[in-house]
């Protein structure tokens, strides 16, 4: 299906108000609460993803030059697995959970019940434009909410596919896709939502949070940052280099959890230069521009930003770039100054600087002296180094031996801390995010065991209360 078969509605402030009012009215009817409705939405989404795979793969290729395999592994297949995991466990996750009651309140029953929040807004970015729009949508629907989804205008082909297909397969009374950029998002942010789930950069994250504050709306902010890949001598560095290269150069480095830079302890730095060079050649051949498996930079603005960082070190491998093709070769830089631009800002492109530190103490000081990253990766053979990294550093997630794969474990929460964001999702954590956990206490009126707590207080009542509380 070609892109121009899709009709893009340009929303205005009035359109935003009308959309949110309509979804709120749907939510009020209780239409989205039954488990059967939620499961039916998830199954419909699953069918769409599996039966129209090629439409999504084509859109992702148009936007980002992604190979069909990478699109499947990182986006479509990921989402299908997330839906399956949710469908498998949803009954259990939604079951009220019993809580014990203190002696002073007995007899009584206490439990927690999850209830949907209402109408939620999901704002998605361009780098995994399908995954990062639909993974939160899965959680929001599973929790029984109405949803306004705002895909990224920076990935227009995927945005158009979502705007075309979602209203056709999901309940249009409960799910709306609003396409557009800053004016449309601003119009949406003026509305009152019951939760806003934003994925993108921290500057816009602050705008979202300020807008949400006007309505006291809770937010999840899935942001980015510089995720280090720490490498210690003594680890299997050839394998470490292959895995770091895989995590870094997929999607041409435009992955929020990609290793941003290598933090090499001692001699590991020199060895990594050679191993990373080999790994890049193995994966993308002598000329990555000709590899079908290597992506492109999303647009000229981002190309100019990333290309500007190429000069910030000695080029070990790569460095070639072509603005017309939005191509930047997988590049490794060494002898990088920790104060240079490439080490100050999130790279979000296919440049991998190697920074050297003398020992683990210096590595930990380097990490903890900067903003808390979305992920920390470490390649080490030492159990004591692992223990120290767990105890002495803070990051959204920590993975030993492999980058980015923590996202593929549905039981693990995904989210940042500090500058890398707030809140978490995936699997049951999505349900936590998009539900309110309501406490329910049920105490029978008879026998009236609370008599002892009513005034007037006597010495006897006082003694009893002090004993039982
Ligand atoms: P982007 O430009 O697509 O922006 C994200 C969303 O914000 C879009 O829907 C866009 O329309 C909206 N937006 C942009 N400017 C706005 C404004 N002024 N007001 C209101 N809305 C606005 O994506 P991006 O921010 O360039 O994405 C890259 C960043 O996102 C990186 O920092 C990356 O690390 C981070 N990221 C984080 C995750 C995660 O899961 N934690 C995932 C992907 C990307």
Coordinates of C-alpha atoms and ligand atoms in Angstrom, one line a residue:
X1 CA 0.0 0.0 0.0
X2 CA 1.5 3.4 -0.9
X3 CA 1.8 6.2 1.6
X4 CA -0.5 8.5 -0.3
X5 CA -3.5 6.2 0.0
X6 CA -3.7 7.3 3.7
X7 CA -5.7 10.3 4.6
X8 CA -4.0 12.5 7.1
X9 CA -6.3 14.7 9.1
X10 CA -4.7 17.9 10.4
X11 CA -6.1 18.4 13.8
X12 CA -6.8 21.8 15.3
X13 CA -7.3 22.7 19.0
X14 CA -11.1 22.1 18.4
X15 CA -10.3 18.7 17.0
X16 CA -8.2 17.9 20.0
X17 CA -11.0 19.0 22.4
X18 CA -13.6 17.0 20.4
X19 CA -11.4 13.9 20.3
X20 CA -10.7 13.9 24.1
X21 CA -14.3 14.8 25.0
X22 CA -15.6 11.9 22.8
X23 CA -13.2 9.4 24.4
X24 CA -14.0 10.6 27.9
X25 CA -17.7 10.0 27.2
X26 CA -16.9 6.5 26.1
X27 CA -14.9 5.8 29.3
X28 CA -17.8 7.1 31.4
X29 CA -20.0 4.4 30.0
X30 CA -17.7 1.7 31.3
X31 CA -17.4 0.4 27.8
X32 CA -13.6 -0.3 28.1
X33 CA -13.6 -2.0 31.5
X34 CA -14.7 -5.6 30.8
X35 CA -11.9 -8.0 30.4
X36 CA -13.4 -9.4 27.2
X37 CA -13.2 -5.9 25.6
X38 CA -9.6 -5.5 26.6
X39 CA -8.6 -8.9 25.3
X40 CA -10.5 -8.4 22.1
X41 CA -8.5 -5.1 21.4
X42 CA -5.2 -6.9 22.1
X43 CA -6.1 -9.8 19.8
X44 CA -7.2 -7.3 17.0
X45 CA -3.8 -5.5 17.3
X46 CA -2.0 -8.8 17.2
X47 CA -3.9 -9.8 14.0
X48 CA -3.1 -6.5 12.4
X49 CA 0.6 -6.8 13.2
X50 CA 0.9 -10.4 11.9
X51 CA -1.4 -10.1 8.9
X52 CA 0.0 -6.8 7.6
X53 CA 3.6 -7.2 8.6
X54 CA 4.8 -6.1 5.1
X55 CA 2.9 -2.8 5.4
X56 CA 4.7 -2.0 8.6
X57 CA 8.1 -3.2 7.3
X58 CA 7.7 -1.0 4.3
X59 CA 6.9 2.0 6.4
X60 CA 9.9 1.4 8.6
X61 CA 12.1 1.0 5.6
X62 CA 10.8 4.3 4.2
X63 CA 11.3 6.2 7.4
X64 CA 14.6 4.7 8.6
X65 CA 15.9 2.3 5.9
X66 CA 15.4 -0.6 8.4
X67 CA 15.8 -4.1 7.1
X68 CA 12.8 -6.3 7.3
X69 CA 14.6 -8.6 9.7
X70 CA 15.5 -5.8 12.1
X71 CA 11.9 -4.4 11.8
X72 CA 10.6 -7.8 12.8
X73 CA 13.0 -8.4 15.7
X74 CA 12.9 -5.0 17.2
X75 CA 9.4 -3.8 16.5
X76 CA 6.8 -6.2 15.1
X77 CA 7.9 -9.4 16.7
X78 CA 8.6 -7.6 20.0
X79 CA 5.1 -6.2 20.0
X80 CA 3.5 -9.6 19.2
X81 CA 5.5 -11.1 22.1
X82 CA 4.3 -8.3 24.4
X83 CA 0.7 -8.9 23.5
X84 CA 1.1 -12.7 24.0
X85 CA 2.7 -12.2 27.4
X86 CA -0.1 -9.7 28.4
X87 CA -2.9 -12.0 27.2
X88 CA -1.3 -14.9 29.0
X89 CA -1.2 -13.1 32.4
X90 CA -3.9 -10.5 32.3
X91 CA -6.5 -12.5 34.3
X92 CA -4.0 -13.0 37.0
X93 CA -2.7 -9.4 37.0
X94 CA -6.3 -8.1 37.3
X95 CA -7.3 -10.4 40.1
X96 CA -7.8 -8.4 43.4
X97 CA -4.9 -9.1 45.7
X98 CA -5.7 -9.9 49.4
X99 CA -3.8 -8.0 52.0
X100 CA -3.6 -9.0 55.7
X101 CA -5.6 -6.9 58.3
X102 CA -4.1 -5.9 61.6
X103 CA -5.6 -7.4 64.7
X104 CA -7.1 -4.1 65.8
X105 CA -9.3 -4.0 62.8
X106 CA -10.5 -7.6 62.7
X107 CA -12.8 -9.0 61.5
X108 CA -12.4 -7.3 58.1
X109 CA -11.0 -8.1 54.6
X110 CA -8.6 -5.9 52.7
X111 CA -7.6 -6.1 49.1
X112 CA -6.2 -4.0 46.3
X113 CA -8.1 -3.7 43.0
X114 CA -6.7 -2.2 39.8
X115 CA -8.9 0.3 38.0
X116 CA -8.3 2.0 34.7
X117 CA -7.2 5.6 34.9
X118 CA -9.5 7.0 32.1
X119 CA -8.4 8.6 28.9
X120 CA -4.6 8.6 28.4
X121 CA -2.3 10.3 26.0
X122 CA 0.7 8.4 24.4
X123 CA 3.2 10.6 22.6
X124 CA 5.7 8.5 20.6
X125 CA 9.1 9.2 19.1
X126 CA 10.5 8.4 15.6
X127 CA 13.4 6.0 16.2
X128 CA 11.3 2.9 16.9
X129 CA 8.1 4.5 15.7
X130 CA 6.0 1.4 15.8
X131 CA 7.3 -0.3 18.9
X132 CA 7.3 2.9 21.0
X133 CA 3.8 3.8 19.9
X134 CA 2.2 0.4 20.3
X135 CA 4.0 -1.1 23.4
X136 CA 2.5 1.6 25.7
X137 CA -0.8 1.2 23.8
X138 CA -0.9 -2.5 24.7
X139 CA -0.5 -1.6 28.4
X140 CA -3.1 1.2 28.3
X141 CA -5.7 -1.1 26.6
X142 CA -5.0 -4.0 28.9
X143 CA -5.6 -1.7 31.8
X144 CA -9.0 -0.7 30.3
X145 CA -8.3 2.9 29.2
X146 CA -9.3 5.0 26.3
X147 CA -6.3 6.2 24.4
X148 CA -5.2 9.1 22.2
X149 CA -2.0 8.1 20.4
X150 CA 0.2 10.7 18.8
X151 CA 2.8 9.1 16.6
X152 CA 6.0 11.0 15.7
X153 CA 5.7 13.3 12.6
X154 CA 9.5 12.7 12.1
X155 CA 8.7 9.1 11.0
X156 CA 5.8 10.1 8.6
X157 CA 5.3 6.8 6.8
X158 CA 4.8 4.8 10.1
X159 CA 2.6 7.6 11.5
X160 CA 0.4 7.4 8.4
X161 CA 0.1 3.6 8.6
X162 CA -0.9 3.8 12.3
X163 CA -3.4 6.5 11.5
X164 CA -4.9 4.4 8.8
X165 CA -5.0 1.0 10.4
X166 CA -5.6 1.5 14.1
X167 CA -9.1 3.1 13.8
X168 CA -10.0 0.2 11.5
X169 CA -9.0 -2.7 13.8
X170 CA -9.4 -1.1 17.3
X171 CA -12.6 0.2 18.8
X172 CA -12.8 3.8 17.4
X173 CA -14.9 4.9 20.3
X174 CA -12.0 4.2 22.6
X175 CA -8.8 4.7 20.5
X176 CA -7.9 7.8 18.4
X177 CA -4.8 8.4 16.5
X178 CA -3.9 12.1 16.1
X179 CA -1.1 12.8 13.7
X180 CA 1.0 16.0 13.6
X181 CA 3.9 17.8 15.1
X182 CA 4.4 20.5 17.7
X183 CA 1.1 22.5 17.2
X184 CA -1.0 19.3 17.3
X185 CA 0.8 17.9 20.3
X186 CA 0.5 21.3 22.0
X187 CA -3.2 21.3 21.4
X188 CA -3.5 17.8 22.9
X189 CA -1.4 18.8 25.9
X190 CA -3.9 21.6 26.6
X191 CA -6.5 18.9 27.2
X192 CA -7.0 17.1 30.5
X193 CA -5.8 13.5 30.4
X194 CA -5.7 11.0 33.2
X195 CA -2.1 10.0 32.3
X196 CA 0.5 11.1 29.8
X197 CA 3.0 8.7 28.5
X198 CA 5.8 10.4 26.6
X199 CA 8.8 8.9 24.9
X200 CA 11.5 11.2 23.5
X201 CA 14.0 13.8 24.6
X202 CA 14.3 15.6 27.9
X203 CA 13.7 19.1 26.6
X204 CA 10.2 18.1 25.4
X205 CA 9.8 15.9 28.4
X206 CA 9.9 19.1 30.5
X207 CA 7.3 20.7 28.3
X208 CA 5.0 17.6 28.7
X209 CA 5.5 17.6 32.5
X210 CA 4.7 21.3 32.8
X211 CA 1.5 20.9 30.7
X212 CA 0.5 17.9 32.8
X213 CA 1.0 19.8 36.0
X214 CA -1.8 22.2 35.0
X215 CA -4.3 19.4 35.3
X216 CA -2.4 17.4 38.0
X217 CA -2.0 14.6 35.4
X218 CA 0.6 12.0 36.2
X219 CA 3.3 11.4 33.6
X220 CA 5.6 8.7 32.5
X221 CA 8.7 10.1 30.8
X222 CA 10.8 7.6 28.8
X223 CA 13.8 9.7 28.0
X224 CA 17.4 9.0 26.8
X225 CA 20.9 9.8 27.8
X226 CA 24.4 8.4 27.5
X227 CA 24.4 4.7 28.3
X228 CA 28.0 3.5 28.9
X229 CA 29.4 0.1 27.9
X230 CA 32.0 -0.7 30.5
X231 CA 34.7 -3.2 29.3
X232 CA 37.2 -4.9 31.7
X233 CA 40.3 -6.7 30.7
X234 CA 39.9 -10.4 31.2
X235 CA 36.4 -10.5 29.7
X236 CA 35.9 -12.2 26.3
X237 CA 36.5 -9.0 24.4
X238 CA 35.9 -10.3 20.9
X239 CA 32.4 -11.3 21.9
X240 CA 31.9 -8.2 23.9
X241 CA 32.9 -6.1 20.8
X242 CA 30.4 -8.1 18.6
X243 CA 27.6 -7.5 21.0
X244 CA 28.4 -3.8 21.5
X245 CA 28.6 -3.3 17.8
X246 CA 25.3 -5.1 17.3
X247 CA 23.5 -3.0 20.0
X248 CA 25.2 0.2 18.9
X249 CA 24.8 0.1 15.1
X250 CA 21.3 -1.4 14.7
X251 CA 19.0 1.3 13.5
X252 CA 22.2 3.3 12.7
X253 CA 22.7 4.0 16.4
X254 CA 19.3 5.7 16.8
X255 CA 18.3 3.5 19.8
X256 CA 17.6 5.0 23.2
X257 CA 19.2 2.0 24.9
X258 CA 22.2 1.7 22.5
X259 CA 25.6 1.8 24.2
X260 CA 26.5 5.4 23.8
X261 CA 30.2 5.0 24.4
X262 CA 32.7 2.4 25.5
X263 CA 34.3 2.9 28.9
X264 CA 37.4 0.8 28.7
X265 CA 39.5 -0.1 31.7
X266 CA 43.3 -0.2 31.1
X267 CA 44.4 -2.3 28.1
X268 CA 40.9 -3.2 27.1
X269 CA 40.7 0.1 25.2
X270 CA 43.4 -0.9 22.7
X271 CA 42.0 -4.4 22.3
X272 CA 38.5 -3.1 21.7
X273 CA 39.7 -0.9 18.8
X274 CA 40.7 -4.0 16.9
X275 CA 37.8 -6.2 17.9
X276 CA 35.2 -3.5 17.1
X277 CA 36.8 -3.0 13.7
X278 CA 36.5 -6.7 13.0
X279 CA 32.9 -6.9 14.3
X280 CA 31.8 -4.0 12.1
X281 CA 33.4 -5.6 9.0
X282 CA 31.8 -9.0 9.9
X283 CA 28.3 -7.5 10.2
X284 CA 28.2 -4.9 7.5
X285 CA 31.0 -5.8 5.1
X286 CA 33.9 -3.7 3.9
X287 CA 31.4 -0.9 2.7
X288 CA 28.4 -0.7 5.1
X289 CA 26.8 1.8 2.6
X290 CA 26.1 -1.3 0.5
X291 CA 24.8 -3.5 3.3
X292 CA 21.0 -4.1 3.2
X293 CA 21.1 -4.5 6.9
X294 CA 22.4 -1.0 7.8
X295 CA 20.0 1.8 8.4
X296 CA 20.0 5.5 7.6
X297 CA 19.8 8.7 9.7
X298 CA 16.2 9.8 10.0
X299 CA 16.5 13.3 8.4
X300 CA 19.0 16.0 7.4
X301 CA 18.7 17.8 10.7
X302 CA 19.8 14.8 12.7
X303 CA 22.4 13.9 10.0
X304 CA 24.1 17.3 10.5
X305 CA 24.0 17.0 14.2
X306 CA 25.6 13.5 14.2
X307 CA 28.1 14.2 11.4
X308 CA 29.3 17.2 13.5
X309 CA 30.4 14.8 16.2
X310 CA 32.7 12.8 13.9
X311 CA 35.6 15.1 14.4
X312 CA 35.7 14.6 18.2
X313 CA 38.4 11.9 18.2
X314 CA 40.8 9.7 16.3
X315 CA 38.8 7.6 13.7
X316 CA 39.5 3.9 14.3
X317 CA 37.0 2.7 11.7
X318 CA 34.3 4.4 9.6
X319 CA 33.9 8.2 9.4
X320 CA 32.5 8.1 5.8
X321 CA 29.2 10.0 5.4
X322 CA 26.9 11.1 2.6
X323 CA 24.3 13.8 3.4
X324 CA 22.1 13.0 0.3
X325 CA 21.8 9.4 1.3
X326 CA 21.6 10.3 5.1
X327 CA 24.4 7.7 5.5
X328 CA 27.0 7.8 8.3
X329 CA 29.2 4.7 8.5
X330 CA 29.5 2.7 11.7
X331 CA 32.3 4.7 13.3
X332 CA 34.6 4.1 16.3
X333 CA 36.5 7.0 17.8
X334 CA 39.4 6.7 20.1
X335 CA 41.5 9.3 22.1
X336 CA 38.3 11.1 22.9
X337 CA 38.3 14.0 25.3
X338 CA 35.6 13.5 28.0
X339 CA 34.7 17.2 27.7
X340 CA 34.2 17.1 23.9
X341 CA 30.7 17.4 22.4
X342 CA 30.6 13.7 21.5
X343 CA 30.9 12.9 25.2
X344 CA 28.6 15.7 26.5
X345 CA 25.5 15.0 24.5
X346 CA 23.6 11.8 23.7
X347 CA 25.0 10.7 20.4
X348 CA 21.9 8.9 19.0
X349 CA 23.8 8.0 15.9
X350 CA 26.4 5.5 14.7
X351 CA 29.4 6.9 16.4
X352 CA 31.0 4.9 19.2
X353 CA 33.7 6.7 21.2
X354 CA 36.1 4.8 23.4
X355 CA 37.0 6.5 26.7
X356 CA 39.8 5.0 28.8
X357 CA 40.0 4.8 32.5
X358 CA 42.7 3.2 34.7
X359 CA 40.5 1.0 36.9
X360 CA 37.0 0.1 38.1
X361 CA 37.1 2.9 40.8
X362 CA 37.7 5.5 38.0
X363 CA 35.0 3.9 35.8
X364 CA 32.4 4.1 38.6
X365 CA 33.4 7.7 39.4
X366 CA 33.0 8.5 35.7
X367 CA 29.5 7.0 35.6
X368 CA 28.3 8.4 38.8
X369 CA 29.7 11.8 38.1
X370 CA 27.3 12.2 35.1
X371 CA 23.5 12.1 34.6
X372 CA 22.0 8.8 35.5
X373 CA 21.8 6.8 32.2
X374 CA 18.9 4.8 30.8
X375 CA 21.1 1.7 30.7
X376 CA 24.5 0.6 32.0
X377 CA 26.2 -2.3 30.2
X378 CA 29.2 -4.1 31.6
X379 CA 31.4 -6.8 30.1
X380 CA 33.4 -8.3 32.8
X381 CA 34.5 -11.8 34.1
X382 CA 34.7 -10.6 37.7
X383 CA 31.8 -11.3 40.1
X384 CA 33.1 -8.7 42.5
X385 CA 33.0 -6.0 39.7
X386 CA 29.4 -7.0 39.0
X387 CA 28.5 -6.7 42.6
X388 CA 30.1 -3.3 42.8
X389 CA 28.3 -2.0 39.7
X390 CA 25.0 -3.1 41.0
X391 CA 25.6 -1.5 44.4
X392 CA 27.5 1.6 43.5
X393 CA 25.9 2.9 40.3
X394 CA 22.4 4.1 39.3
X395 CA 20.8 3.7 35.9
X396 CA 17.4 2.8 34.4
X397 CA 18.6 -0.7 33.8
X398 CA 21.8 -2.7 34.1
X399 CA 22.8 -5.5 31.9
X400 CA 25.9 -7.7 32.0
X401 CA 27.2 -9.3 28.8
X402 CA 24.6 -8.0 26.3
X403 CA 23.3 -4.5 25.4
X404 CA 19.6 -3.7 24.8
X405 CA 18.3 -7.2 25.5
X406 CA 16.9 -6.2 28.9
X407 CA 13.9 -4.9 26.9
X408 CA 13.1 -8.4 25.6
X409 CA 12.5 -9.8 29.1
X410 CA 8.8 -8.9 29.6
X411 CA 9.0 -9.4 33.4
X412 CA 11.7 -6.6 33.6
X413 CA 10.4 -3.0 34.0
X414 CA 11.7 -0.6 31.3
X415 CA 12.3 3.0 32.3
X416 CA 14.8 5.6 33.3
X417 CA 15.8 7.4 36.5
X418 CA 16.8 11.0 37.0
X419 CA 17.6 12.6 33.6
X420 CA 16.7 9.4 31.8
X421 CA 13.1 9.6 32.8
X422 CA 10.5 8.5 35.3
X423 CA 8.1 5.6 35.5
X424 CA 8.3 2.2 33.8
X425 CA 6.4 -0.2 31.6
X426 CA 6.4 -3.5 29.8
X427 CA 4.4 -6.6 30.9
X428 CA 2.8 -6.2 34.3
X429 CA 4.7 -2.9 34.8
X430 CA 2.6 -1.4 32.0
X431 CA -0.5 -2.4 33.9
X432 CA 0.9 -0.6 37.0
X433 CA 1.5 2.5 35.0
X434 CA -1.9 2.7 33.3
X435 CA -4.0 1.6 36.4
X436 CA -4.8 3.0 39.7
X437 CA -4.3 0.5 42.5
X438 CA -7.3 1.1 44.7
X439 CA -7.4 -0.1 48.3
X440 CA -10.6 -1.8 49.4
X441 CA -11.4 -2.4 53.1
X442 CA -14.5 -4.3 54.0
X443 CA -15.4 -4.5 57.7
X444 CA -18.8 -5.9 58.8
X445 CA -21.0 -3.6 60.9
X446 CA -21.5 -6.5 63.4
X447 CA -19.9 -7.3 65.7
X448 CA -19.0 -3.7 66.4
X449 CA -15.5 -4.4 67.6
X450 CA -14.5 -0.7 67.2
X451 CA -16.5 0.2 70.4
X452 CA -13.3 0.2 72.3
X453 CA -11.9 3.0 70.1
X454 CA -14.9 5.4 70.5
X455 CA -14.7 8.1 73.1
X456 CA -15.2 8.6 76.0
X457 CA -11.8 7.0 76.6
X458 CA -11.4 5.2 79.9
X459 CA -8.4 3.6 81.5
X460 CA -9.6 0.2 80.4
X461 CA -10.1 1.3 76.8
X462 CA -6.7 2.9 76.8
X463 CA -5.0 -0.3 78.1
X464 CA -6.7 -2.4 75.5
X465 CA -5.9 -0.1 72.6
X466 CA -2.2 0.1 73.6
X467 CA -2.1 -3.7 73.7
X468 CA -3.8 -4.4 70.4
X469 CA -2.3 -1.6 68.2
Ligands
LIG1 P1 10.6 13.2 18.3 O1 11.3 14.3 17.7 O2 9.8 12.2 17.5 O3 9.8 13.7 19.5 C1 9.0 12.9 20.4 C2 7.6 13.3 20.4 O4 7.5 14.6 21.0 C3 6.9 13.4 19.0 O5 5.7 12.8 19.0 C4 6.9 14.9 18.8 O6 5.8 15.3 18.0 C5 6.7 15.5 20.2 N1 7.2 16.8 20.3 C6 8.4 17.3 19.7 N2 8.5 18.6 20.1 C7 7.5 18.9 20.8 C8 7.1 20.2 21.5 N3 7.8 21.3 21.5 N4 5.9 20.1 22.3 C9 5.2 19.0 22.3 N5 5.5 17.8 21.7 C10 6.6 17.8 21.0 O7 11.7 12.2 19.1 P2 13.0 12.7 19.8 O8 12.7 13.4 21.0 O9 14.0 13.2 18.8 O10 13.5 11.2 20.2 C11 14.8 10.9 20.5 C12 15.0 11.0 22.0 O11 14.1 10.1 22.6 C13 16.4 10.5 22.4 O12 16.8 11.3 23.5 C14 16.2 9.1 22.9 O13 17.1 8.6 23.8 C15 14.8 9.2 23.5 N6 14.2 7.9 23.4 C16 13.9 7.3 24.6 C17 13.3 6.1 24.6 C18 12.9 5.4 25.9 O14 12.2 4.4 25.8 N7 13.4 5.8 27.0 C19 13.0 5.5 23.4 C20 13.3 6.2 22.2 C21 13.8 7.4 22.3

